[in-house]
PDB file of C-alpha atoms and ligand atoms in Angstrom:
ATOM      1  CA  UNK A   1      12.380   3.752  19.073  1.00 75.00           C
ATOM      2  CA  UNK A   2      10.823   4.955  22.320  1.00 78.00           C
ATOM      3  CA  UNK A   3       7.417   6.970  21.634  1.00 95.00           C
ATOM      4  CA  UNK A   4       7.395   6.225  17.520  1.00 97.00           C
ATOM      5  CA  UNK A   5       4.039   4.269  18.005  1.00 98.00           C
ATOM      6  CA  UNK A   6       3.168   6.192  20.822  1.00 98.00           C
ATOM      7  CA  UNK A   7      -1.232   6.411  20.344  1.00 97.00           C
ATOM      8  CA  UNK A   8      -1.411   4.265  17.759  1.00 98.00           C
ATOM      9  CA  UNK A   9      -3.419   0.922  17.684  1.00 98.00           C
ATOM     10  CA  UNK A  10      -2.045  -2.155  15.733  1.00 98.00           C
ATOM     11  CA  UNK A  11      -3.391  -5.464  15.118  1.00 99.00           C
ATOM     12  CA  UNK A  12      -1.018  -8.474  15.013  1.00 99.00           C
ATOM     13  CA  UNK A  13      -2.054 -11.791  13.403  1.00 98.00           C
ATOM     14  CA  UNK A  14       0.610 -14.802  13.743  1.00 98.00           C
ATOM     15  CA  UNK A  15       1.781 -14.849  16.686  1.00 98.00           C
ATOM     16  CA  UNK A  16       2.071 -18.888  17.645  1.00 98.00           C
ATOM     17  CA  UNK A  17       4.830 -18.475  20.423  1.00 97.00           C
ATOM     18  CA  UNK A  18       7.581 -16.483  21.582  1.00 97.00           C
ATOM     19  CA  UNK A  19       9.646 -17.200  18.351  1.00 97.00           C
ATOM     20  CA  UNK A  20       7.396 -16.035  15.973  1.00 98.00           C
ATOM     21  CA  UNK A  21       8.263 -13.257  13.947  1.00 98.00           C
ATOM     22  CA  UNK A  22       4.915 -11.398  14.842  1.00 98.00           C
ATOM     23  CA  UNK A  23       5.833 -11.727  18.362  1.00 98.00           C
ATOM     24  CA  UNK A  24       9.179  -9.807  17.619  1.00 98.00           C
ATOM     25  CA  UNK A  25       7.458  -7.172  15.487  1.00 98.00           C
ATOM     26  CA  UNK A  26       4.686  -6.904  18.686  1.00 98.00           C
ATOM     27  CA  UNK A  27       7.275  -6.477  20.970  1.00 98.00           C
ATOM     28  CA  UNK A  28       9.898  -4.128  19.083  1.00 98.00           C
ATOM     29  CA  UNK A  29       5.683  -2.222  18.714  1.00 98.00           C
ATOM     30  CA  UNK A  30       5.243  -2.677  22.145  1.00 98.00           C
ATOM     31  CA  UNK A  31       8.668  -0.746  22.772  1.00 98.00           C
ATOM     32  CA  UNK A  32       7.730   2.166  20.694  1.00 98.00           C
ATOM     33  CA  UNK A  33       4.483   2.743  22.794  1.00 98.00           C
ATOM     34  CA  UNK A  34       1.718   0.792  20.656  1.00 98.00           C
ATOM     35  CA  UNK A  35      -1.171  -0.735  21.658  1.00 98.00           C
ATOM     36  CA  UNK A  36      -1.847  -3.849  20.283  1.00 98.00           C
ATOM     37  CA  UNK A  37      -4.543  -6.604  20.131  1.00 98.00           C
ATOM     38  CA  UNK A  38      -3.596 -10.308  18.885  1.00 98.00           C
ATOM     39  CA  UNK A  39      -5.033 -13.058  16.852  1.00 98.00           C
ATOM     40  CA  UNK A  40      -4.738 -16.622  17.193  1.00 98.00           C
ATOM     41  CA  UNK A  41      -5.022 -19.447  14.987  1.00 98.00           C
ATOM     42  CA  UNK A  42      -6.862 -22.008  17.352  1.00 97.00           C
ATOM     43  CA  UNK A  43      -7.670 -22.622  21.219  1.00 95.00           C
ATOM     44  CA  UNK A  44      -4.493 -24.641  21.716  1.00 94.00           C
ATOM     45  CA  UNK A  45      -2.203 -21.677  20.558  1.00 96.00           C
ATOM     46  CA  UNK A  46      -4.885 -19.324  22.103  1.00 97.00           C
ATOM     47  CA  UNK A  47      -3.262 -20.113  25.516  1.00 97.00           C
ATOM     48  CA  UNK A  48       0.109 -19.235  24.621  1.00 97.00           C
ATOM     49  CA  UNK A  49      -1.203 -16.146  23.194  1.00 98.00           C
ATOM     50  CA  UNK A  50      -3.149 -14.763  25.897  1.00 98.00           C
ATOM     51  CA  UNK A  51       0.017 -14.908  28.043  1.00 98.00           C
ATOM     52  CA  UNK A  52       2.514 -13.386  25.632  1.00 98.00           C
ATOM     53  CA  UNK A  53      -0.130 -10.515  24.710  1.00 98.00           C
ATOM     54  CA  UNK A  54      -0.365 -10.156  28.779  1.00 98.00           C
ATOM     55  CA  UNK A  55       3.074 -10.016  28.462  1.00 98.00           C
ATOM     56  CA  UNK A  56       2.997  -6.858  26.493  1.00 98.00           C
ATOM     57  CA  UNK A  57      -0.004  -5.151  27.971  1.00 98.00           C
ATOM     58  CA  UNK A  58      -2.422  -6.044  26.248  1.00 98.00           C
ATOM     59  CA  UNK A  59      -5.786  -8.016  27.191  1.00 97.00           C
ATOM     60  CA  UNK A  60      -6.989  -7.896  23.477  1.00 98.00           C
ATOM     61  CA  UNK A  61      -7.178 -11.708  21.943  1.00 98.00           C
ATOM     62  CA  UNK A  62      -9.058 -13.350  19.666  1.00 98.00           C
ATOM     63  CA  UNK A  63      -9.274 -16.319  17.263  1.00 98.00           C
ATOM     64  CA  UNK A  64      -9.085 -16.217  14.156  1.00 98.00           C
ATOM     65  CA  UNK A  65      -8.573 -19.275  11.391  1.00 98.00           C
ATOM     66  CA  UNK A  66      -8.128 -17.401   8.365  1.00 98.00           C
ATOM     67  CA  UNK A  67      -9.207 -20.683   6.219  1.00 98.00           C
ATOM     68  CA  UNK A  68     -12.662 -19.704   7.722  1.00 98.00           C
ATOM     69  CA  UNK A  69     -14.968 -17.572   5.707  1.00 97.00           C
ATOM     70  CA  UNK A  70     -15.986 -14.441   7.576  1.00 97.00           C
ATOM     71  CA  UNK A  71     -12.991 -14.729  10.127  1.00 98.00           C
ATOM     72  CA  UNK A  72     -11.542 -12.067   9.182  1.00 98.00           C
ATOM     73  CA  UNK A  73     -14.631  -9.698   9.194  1.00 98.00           C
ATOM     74  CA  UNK A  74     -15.036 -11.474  12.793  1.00 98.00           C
ATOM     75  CA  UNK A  75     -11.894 -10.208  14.489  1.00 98.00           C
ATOM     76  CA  UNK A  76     -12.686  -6.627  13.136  1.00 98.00           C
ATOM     77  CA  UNK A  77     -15.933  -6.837  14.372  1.00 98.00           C
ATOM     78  CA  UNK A  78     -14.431  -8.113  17.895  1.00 98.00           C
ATOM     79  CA  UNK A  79     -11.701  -5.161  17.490  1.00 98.00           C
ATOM     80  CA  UNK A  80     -14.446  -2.650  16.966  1.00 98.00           C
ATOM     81  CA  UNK A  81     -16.122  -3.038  20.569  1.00 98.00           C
ATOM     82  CA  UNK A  82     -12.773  -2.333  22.114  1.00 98.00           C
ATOM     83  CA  UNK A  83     -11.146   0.238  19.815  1.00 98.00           C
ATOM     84  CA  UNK A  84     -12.737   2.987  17.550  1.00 97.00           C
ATOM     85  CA  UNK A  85      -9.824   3.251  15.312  1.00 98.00           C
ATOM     86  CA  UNK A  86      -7.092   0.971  14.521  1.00 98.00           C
ATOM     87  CA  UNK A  87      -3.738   1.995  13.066  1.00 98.00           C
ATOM     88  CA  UNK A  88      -1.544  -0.718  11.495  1.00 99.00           C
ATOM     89  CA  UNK A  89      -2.327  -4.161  11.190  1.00 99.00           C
ATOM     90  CA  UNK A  90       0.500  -7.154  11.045  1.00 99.00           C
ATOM     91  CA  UNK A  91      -0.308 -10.041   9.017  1.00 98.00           C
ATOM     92  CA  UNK A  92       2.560 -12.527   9.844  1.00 98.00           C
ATOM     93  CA  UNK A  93       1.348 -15.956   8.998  1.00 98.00           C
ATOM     94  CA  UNK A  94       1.186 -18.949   6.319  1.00 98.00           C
ATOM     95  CA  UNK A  95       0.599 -22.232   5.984  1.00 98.00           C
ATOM     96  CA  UNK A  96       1.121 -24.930   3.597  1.00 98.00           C
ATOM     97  CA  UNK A  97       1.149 -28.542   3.771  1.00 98.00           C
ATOM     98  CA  UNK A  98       4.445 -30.272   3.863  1.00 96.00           C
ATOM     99  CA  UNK A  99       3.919 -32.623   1.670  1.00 96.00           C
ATOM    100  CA  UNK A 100       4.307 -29.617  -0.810  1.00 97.00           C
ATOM    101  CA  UNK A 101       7.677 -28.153   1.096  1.00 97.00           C
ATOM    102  CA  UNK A 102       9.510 -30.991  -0.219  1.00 97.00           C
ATOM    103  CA  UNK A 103      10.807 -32.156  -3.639  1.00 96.00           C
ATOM    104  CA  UNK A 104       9.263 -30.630  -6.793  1.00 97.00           C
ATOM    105  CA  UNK A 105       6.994 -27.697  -7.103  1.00 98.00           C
ATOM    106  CA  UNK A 106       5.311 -29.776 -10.058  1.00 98.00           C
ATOM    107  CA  UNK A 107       3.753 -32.231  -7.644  1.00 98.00           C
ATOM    108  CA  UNK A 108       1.767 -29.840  -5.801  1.00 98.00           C
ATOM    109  CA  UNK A 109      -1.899 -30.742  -6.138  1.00 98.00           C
ATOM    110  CA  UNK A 110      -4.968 -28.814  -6.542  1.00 98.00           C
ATOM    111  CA  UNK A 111      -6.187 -28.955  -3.013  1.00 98.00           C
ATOM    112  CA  UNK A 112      -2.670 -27.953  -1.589  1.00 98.00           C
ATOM    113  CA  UNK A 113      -2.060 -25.289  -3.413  1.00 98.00           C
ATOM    114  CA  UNK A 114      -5.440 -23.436  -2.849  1.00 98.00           C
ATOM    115  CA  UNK A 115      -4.924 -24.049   1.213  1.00 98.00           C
ATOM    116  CA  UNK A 116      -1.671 -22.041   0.571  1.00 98.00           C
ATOM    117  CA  UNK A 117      -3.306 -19.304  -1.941  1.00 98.00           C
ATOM    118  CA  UNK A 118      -6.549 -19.448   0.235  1.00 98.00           C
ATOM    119  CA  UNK A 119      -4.221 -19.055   3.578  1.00 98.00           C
ATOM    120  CA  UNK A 120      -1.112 -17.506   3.007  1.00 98.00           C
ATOM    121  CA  UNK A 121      -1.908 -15.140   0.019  1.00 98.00           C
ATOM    122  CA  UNK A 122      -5.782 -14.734   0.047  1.00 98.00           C
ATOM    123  CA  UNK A 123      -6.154 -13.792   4.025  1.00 98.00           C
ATOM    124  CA  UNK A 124      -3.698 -10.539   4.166  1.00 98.00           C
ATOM    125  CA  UNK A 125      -6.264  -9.128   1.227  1.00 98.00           C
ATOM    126  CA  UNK A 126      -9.647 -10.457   3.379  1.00 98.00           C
ATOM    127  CA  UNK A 127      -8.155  -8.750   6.394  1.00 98.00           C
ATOM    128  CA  UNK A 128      -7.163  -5.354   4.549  1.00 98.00           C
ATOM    129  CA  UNK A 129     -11.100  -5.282   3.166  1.00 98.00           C
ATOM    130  CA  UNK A 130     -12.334  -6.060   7.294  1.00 98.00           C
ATOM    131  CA  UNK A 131      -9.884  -3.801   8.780  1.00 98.00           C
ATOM    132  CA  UNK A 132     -10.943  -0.549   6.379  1.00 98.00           C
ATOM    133  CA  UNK A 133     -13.332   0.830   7.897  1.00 98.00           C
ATOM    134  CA  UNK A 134     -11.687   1.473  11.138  1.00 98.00           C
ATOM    135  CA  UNK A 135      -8.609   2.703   9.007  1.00 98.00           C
ATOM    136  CA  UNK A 136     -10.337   5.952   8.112  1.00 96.00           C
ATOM    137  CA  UNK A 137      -7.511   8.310   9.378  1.00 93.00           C
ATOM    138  CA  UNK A 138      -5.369   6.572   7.861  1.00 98.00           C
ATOM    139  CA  UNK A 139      -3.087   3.461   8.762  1.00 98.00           C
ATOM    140  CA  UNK A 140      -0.754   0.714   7.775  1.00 98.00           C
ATOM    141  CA  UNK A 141      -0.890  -2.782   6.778  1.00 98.00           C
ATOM    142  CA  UNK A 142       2.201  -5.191   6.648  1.00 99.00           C
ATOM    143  CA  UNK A 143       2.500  -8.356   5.314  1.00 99.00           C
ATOM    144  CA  UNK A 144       5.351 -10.954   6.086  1.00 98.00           C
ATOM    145  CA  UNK A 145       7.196 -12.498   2.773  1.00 98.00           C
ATOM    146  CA  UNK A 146      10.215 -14.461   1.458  1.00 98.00           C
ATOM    147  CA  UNK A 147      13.170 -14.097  -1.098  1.00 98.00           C
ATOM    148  CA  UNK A 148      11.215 -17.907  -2.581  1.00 98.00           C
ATOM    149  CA  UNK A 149       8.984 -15.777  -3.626  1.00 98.00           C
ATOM    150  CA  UNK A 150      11.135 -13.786  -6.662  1.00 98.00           C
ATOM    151  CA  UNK A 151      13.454 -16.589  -6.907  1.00 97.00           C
ATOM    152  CA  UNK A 152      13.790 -20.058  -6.231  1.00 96.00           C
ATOM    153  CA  UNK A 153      14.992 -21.663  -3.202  1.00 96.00           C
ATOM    154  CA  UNK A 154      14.734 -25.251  -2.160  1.00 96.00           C
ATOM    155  CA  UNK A 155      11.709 -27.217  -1.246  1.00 97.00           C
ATOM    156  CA  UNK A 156       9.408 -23.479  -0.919  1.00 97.00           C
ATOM    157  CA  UNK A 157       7.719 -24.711  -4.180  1.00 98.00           C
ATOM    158  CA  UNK A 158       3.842 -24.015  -3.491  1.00 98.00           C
ATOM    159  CA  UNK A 159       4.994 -21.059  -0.510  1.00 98.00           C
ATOM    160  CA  UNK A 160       6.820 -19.424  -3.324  1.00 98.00           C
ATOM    161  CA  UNK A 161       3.991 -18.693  -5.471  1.00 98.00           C
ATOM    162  CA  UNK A 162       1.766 -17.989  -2.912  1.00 98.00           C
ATOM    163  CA  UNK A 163       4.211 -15.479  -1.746  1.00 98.00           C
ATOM    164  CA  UNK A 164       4.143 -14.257  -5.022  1.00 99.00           C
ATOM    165  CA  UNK A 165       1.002 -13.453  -4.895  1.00 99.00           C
ATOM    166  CA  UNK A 166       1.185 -12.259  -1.893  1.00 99.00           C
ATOM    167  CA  UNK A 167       3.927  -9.665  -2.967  1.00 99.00           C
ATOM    168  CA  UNK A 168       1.328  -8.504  -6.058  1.00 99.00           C
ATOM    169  CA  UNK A 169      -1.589  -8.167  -3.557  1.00 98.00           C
ATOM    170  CA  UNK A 170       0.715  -5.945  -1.425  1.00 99.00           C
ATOM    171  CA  UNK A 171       1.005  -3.562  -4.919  1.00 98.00           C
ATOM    172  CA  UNK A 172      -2.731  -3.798  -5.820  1.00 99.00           C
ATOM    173  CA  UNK A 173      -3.864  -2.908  -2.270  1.00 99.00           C
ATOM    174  CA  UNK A 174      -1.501  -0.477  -2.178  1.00 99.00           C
ATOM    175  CA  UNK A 175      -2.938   1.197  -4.957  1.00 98.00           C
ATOM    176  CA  UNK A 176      -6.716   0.707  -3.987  1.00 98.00           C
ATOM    177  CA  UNK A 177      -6.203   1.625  -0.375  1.00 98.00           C
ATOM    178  CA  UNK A 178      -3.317   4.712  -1.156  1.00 98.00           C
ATOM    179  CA  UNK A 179      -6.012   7.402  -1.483  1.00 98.00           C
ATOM    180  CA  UNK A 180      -7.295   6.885   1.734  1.00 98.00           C
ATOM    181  CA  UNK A 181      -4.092   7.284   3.484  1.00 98.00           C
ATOM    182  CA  UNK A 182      -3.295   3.433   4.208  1.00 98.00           C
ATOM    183  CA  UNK A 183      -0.116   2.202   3.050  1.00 99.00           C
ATOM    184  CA  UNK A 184       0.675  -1.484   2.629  1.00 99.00           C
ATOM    185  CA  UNK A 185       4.268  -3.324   2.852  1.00 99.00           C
ATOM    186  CA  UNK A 186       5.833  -6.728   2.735  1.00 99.00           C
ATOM    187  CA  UNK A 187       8.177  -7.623   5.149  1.00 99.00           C
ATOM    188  CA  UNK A 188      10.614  -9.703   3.392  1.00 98.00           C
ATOM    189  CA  UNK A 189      12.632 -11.191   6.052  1.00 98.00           C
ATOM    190  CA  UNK A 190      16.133 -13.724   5.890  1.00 98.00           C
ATOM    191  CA  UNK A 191      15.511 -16.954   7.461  1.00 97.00           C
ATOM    192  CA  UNK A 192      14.560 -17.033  10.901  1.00 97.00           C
ATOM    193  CA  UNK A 193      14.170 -20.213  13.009  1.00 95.00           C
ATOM    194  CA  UNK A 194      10.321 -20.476  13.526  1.00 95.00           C
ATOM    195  CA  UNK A 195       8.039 -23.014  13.499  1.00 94.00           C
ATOM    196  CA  UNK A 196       6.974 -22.225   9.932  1.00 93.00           C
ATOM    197  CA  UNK A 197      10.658 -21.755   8.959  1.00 91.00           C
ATOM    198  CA  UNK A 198      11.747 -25.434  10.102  1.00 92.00           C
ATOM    199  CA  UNK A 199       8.658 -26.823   8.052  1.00 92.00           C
ATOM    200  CA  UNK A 200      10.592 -26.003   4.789  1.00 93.00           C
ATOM    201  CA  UNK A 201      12.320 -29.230   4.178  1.00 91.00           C
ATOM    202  CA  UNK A 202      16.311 -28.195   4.043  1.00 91.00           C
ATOM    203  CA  UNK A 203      15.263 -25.574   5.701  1.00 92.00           C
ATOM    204  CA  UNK A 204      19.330 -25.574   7.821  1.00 94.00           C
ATOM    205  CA  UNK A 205      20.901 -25.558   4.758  1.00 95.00           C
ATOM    206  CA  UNK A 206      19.042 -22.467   3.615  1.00 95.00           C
ATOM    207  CA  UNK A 207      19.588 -21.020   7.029  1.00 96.00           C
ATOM    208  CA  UNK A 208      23.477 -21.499   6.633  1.00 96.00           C
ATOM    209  CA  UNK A 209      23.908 -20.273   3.112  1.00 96.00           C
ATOM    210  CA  UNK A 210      21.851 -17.430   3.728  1.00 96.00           C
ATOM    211  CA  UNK A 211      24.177 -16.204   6.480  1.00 96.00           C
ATOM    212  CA  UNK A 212      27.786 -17.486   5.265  1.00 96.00           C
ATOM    213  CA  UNK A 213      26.735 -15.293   1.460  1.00 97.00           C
ATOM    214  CA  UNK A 214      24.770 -12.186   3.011  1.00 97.00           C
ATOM    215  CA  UNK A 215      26.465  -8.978   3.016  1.00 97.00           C
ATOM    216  CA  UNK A 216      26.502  -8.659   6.573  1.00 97.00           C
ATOM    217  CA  UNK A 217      27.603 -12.337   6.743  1.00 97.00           C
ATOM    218  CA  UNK A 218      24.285 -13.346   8.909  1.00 97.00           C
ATOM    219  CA  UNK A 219      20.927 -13.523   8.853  1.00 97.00           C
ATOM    220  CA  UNK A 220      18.161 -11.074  10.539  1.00 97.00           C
ATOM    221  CA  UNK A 221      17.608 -11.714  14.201  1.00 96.00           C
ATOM    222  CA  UNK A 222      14.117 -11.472  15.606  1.00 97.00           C
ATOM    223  CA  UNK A 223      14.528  -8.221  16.732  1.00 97.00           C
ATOM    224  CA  UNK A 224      15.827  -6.423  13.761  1.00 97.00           C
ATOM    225  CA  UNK A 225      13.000  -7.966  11.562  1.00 98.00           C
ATOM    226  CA  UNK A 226      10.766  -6.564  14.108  1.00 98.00           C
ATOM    227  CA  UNK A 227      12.397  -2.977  14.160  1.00 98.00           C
ATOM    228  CA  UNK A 228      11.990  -3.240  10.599  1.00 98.00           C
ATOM    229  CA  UNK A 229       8.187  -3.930  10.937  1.00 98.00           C
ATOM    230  CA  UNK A 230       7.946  -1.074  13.362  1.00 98.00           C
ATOM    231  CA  UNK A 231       9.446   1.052  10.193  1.00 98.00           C
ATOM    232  CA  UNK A 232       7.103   0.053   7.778  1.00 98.00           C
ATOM    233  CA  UNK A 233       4.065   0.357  10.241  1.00 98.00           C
ATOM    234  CA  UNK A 234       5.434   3.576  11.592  1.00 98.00           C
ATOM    235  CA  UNK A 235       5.056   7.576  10.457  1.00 97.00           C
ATOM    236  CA  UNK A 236       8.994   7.263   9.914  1.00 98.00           C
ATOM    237  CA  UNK A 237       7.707   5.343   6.194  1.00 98.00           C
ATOM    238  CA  UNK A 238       4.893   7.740   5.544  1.00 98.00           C
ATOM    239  CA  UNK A 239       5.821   8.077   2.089  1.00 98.00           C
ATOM    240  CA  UNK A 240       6.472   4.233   1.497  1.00 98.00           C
ATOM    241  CA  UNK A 241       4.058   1.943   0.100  1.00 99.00           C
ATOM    242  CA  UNK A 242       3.453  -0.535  -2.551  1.00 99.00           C
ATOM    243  CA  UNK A 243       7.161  -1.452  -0.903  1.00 98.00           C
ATOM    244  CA  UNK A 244       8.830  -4.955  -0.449  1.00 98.00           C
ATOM    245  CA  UNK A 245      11.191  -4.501   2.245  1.00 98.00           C
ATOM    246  CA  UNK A 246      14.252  -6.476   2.812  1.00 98.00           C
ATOM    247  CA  UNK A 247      15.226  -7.179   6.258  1.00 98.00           C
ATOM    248  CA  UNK A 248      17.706 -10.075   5.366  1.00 98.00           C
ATOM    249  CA  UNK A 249      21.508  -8.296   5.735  1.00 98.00           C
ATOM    250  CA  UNK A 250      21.412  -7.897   2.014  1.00 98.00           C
ATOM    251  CA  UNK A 251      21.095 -11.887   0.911  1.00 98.00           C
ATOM    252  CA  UNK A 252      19.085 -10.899  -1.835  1.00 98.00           C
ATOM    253  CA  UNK A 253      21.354  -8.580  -3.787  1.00 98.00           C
ATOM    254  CA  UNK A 254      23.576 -11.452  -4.008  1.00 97.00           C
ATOM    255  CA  UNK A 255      23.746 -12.818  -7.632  1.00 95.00           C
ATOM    256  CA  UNK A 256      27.718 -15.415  -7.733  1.00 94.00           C
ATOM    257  CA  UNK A 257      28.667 -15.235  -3.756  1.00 92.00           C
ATOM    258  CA  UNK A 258      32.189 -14.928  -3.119  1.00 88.00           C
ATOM    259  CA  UNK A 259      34.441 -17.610  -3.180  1.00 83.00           C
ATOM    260  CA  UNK A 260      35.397 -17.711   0.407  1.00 75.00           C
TER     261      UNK A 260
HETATM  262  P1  LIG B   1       5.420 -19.189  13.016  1.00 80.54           P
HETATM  263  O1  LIG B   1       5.189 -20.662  12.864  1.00 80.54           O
HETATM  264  O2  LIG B   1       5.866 -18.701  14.325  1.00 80.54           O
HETATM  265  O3  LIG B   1       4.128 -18.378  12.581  1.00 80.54           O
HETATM  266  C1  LIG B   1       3.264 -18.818  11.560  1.00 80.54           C
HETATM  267  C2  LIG B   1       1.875 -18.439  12.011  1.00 80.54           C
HETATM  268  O4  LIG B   1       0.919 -18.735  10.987  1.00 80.54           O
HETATM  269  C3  LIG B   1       1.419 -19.196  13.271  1.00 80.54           C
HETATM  270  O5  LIG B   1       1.065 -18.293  14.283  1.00 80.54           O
HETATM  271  C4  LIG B   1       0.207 -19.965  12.792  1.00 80.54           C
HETATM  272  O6  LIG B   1      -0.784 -20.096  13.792  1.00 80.54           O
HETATM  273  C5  LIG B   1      -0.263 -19.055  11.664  1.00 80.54           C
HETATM  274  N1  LIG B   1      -1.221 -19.724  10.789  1.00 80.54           N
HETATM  275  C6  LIG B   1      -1.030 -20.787   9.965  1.00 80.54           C
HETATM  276  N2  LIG B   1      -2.208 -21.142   9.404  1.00 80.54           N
HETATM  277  C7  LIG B   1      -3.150 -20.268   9.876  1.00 80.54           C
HETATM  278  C8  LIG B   1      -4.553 -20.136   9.694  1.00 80.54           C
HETATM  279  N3  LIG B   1      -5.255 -20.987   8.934  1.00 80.54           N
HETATM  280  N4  LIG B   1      -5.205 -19.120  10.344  1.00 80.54           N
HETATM  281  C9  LIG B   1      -4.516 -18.265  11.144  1.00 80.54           C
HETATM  282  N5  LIG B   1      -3.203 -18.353  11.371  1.00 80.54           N
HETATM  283  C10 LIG B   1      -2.527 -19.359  10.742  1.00 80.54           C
HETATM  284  O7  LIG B   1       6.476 -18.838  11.859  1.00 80.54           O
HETATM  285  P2  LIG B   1       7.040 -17.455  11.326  1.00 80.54           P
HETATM  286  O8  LIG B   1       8.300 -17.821  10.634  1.00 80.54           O
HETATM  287  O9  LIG B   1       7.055 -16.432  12.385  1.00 80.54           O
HETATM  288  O10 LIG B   1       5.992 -17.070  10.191  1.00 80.54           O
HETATM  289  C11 LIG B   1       5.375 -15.795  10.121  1.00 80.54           C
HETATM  290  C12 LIG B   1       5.397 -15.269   8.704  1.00 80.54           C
HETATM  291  O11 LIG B   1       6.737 -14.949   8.362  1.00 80.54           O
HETATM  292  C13 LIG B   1       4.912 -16.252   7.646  1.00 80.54           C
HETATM  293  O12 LIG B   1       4.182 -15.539   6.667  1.00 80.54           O
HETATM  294  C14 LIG B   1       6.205 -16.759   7.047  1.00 80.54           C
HETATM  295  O13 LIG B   1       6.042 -17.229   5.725  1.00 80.54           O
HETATM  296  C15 LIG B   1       7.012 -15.483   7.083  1.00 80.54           C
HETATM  297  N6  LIG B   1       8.467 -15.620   6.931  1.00 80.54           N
HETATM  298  C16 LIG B   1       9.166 -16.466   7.714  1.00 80.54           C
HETATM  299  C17 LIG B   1      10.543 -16.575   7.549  1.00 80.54           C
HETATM  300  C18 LIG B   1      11.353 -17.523   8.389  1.00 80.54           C
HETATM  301  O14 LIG B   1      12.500 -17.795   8.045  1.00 80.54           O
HETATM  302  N7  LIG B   1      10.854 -18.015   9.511  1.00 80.54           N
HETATM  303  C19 LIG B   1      11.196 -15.795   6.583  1.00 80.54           C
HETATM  304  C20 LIG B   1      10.443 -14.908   5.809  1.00 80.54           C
HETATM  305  C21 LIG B   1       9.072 -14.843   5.977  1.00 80.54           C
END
């Protein structure tokens, strides 16, 4: 992996502490020679944040709510005084109440289910409009998504369709921002413990089937989800977008598991 990123810039948004799947993409990026600035959701996770970016070089960190208007267009403006180009951008958070990550999808209500469209879905489209213009040679954008999203898995209810969304926005952007050379992926990872991941209610006995019934007969670790984001934001996909990439050791192809 050494040198892949080598020169290249890359935003990462999601990072809340040193199990978060945007830390592992950072610092699988971090490995193959990127430079990277970080976002964080508020001060309280801004401390954590500052240190684990320190940890990985790099003295680029802002905040950024994405349920704020004009947050988004913030950090890029931020990101412009330091950098006049940026290459790849990560976009590895959600958020929906847990009310809603419980029982029936029915139930939702209105105002929870436009938090989770407005902050789960919604923000990986504001950031791709910020994040544009200093994408003008080119660049990636990755998103991070979930099987709940094409099927149905316990208790994801409202996270599912926003990750639905999510997975059409990655299509539509793909083909709005293709001409200009940026290419835009979901990241479709197995269950990972995370803070997010344990808010699912059930979320163990997802965790467990998930590894006893995937191919490989366990799910991604941290590190393989965030080779897998160094892929997709890496030349070594140039010719991949539009994409949802699996990095779940094969879970989803799974239609009657085996009787073991
Ligand atoms: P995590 O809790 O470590 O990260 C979630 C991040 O979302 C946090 O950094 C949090 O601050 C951020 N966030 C929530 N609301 C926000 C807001 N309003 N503004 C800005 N940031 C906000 O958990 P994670 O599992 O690493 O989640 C990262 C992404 O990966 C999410 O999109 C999640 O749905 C997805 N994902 C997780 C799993 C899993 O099993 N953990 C599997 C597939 C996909």
């Amino acid at each position: 992996m050494s040198g892949i990123l080598a020169g290249k810039k890359g935003l990462i948004m999601g990072v809340a502490n040193n199990r978060s799947i945007a830390f592992g993409i950072a610092r699988a990026a971090h490995e193959a020679g990127a430079e990277l600035a970080f976002t964080y959701q508020n001060e309280m996770m801004g401390k954590r944040v500052i240190t684990l970016a320190g940890d990985l070089g790099s003295s680029i960190t802002m905040p950024c709510d994405v349920a704020e208007e004009g947050a988004a267009r913030s950090v890029i403006d931020t990101l412009s005084s330091h950098w006049d180009k940026l290459d790849f951008v990560v976009h590895a958070l959600a958020f929906a109440d847990k009310s809603a990550l419980v029982g029936d999808y029915m139930d939702v209500s209105r105002d929870v289910f436009l938090e989770s469209m407005l902050i789960s879905a919604f923000s990986f489209t504001e950031i791709a409009q910020a994040a544009r213009p200093m994408m003008q040679g080119g660049g990636a954008m990755v998103t991070l998504t979930y099987l709940g999203a094409q099927r149905i898995t316990p208790n994801y209810n409202v996270m599912g369709v926003s990750k639905a969304a999510l997975e059409a926005s990655v299509r539509y952007l793909a083909v709005d921002l293709g001409g200009e050379g940026i290419r835009v992926n979901g990241l479709s990872a197995g269950p990972v413990k995370t803070l997010a991941g344990a808010a699912i209610g059930g979320a163990r006995h997802v965790f467990r089937h998930s590894e006893t019934h995937a191919p490989l007969g366990r799910n991604p670790d941290m590190d393989e989800v965030g080779r897998a984001g160094v892929y997709l934001v890496s030349d070594l996909s140039s010719g991949v977008t539009g994409e949802i990439h699996y990095s779940d050791g094969g879970y989803h192809h799974v239609g009657v598991p085996k009787d073991l």
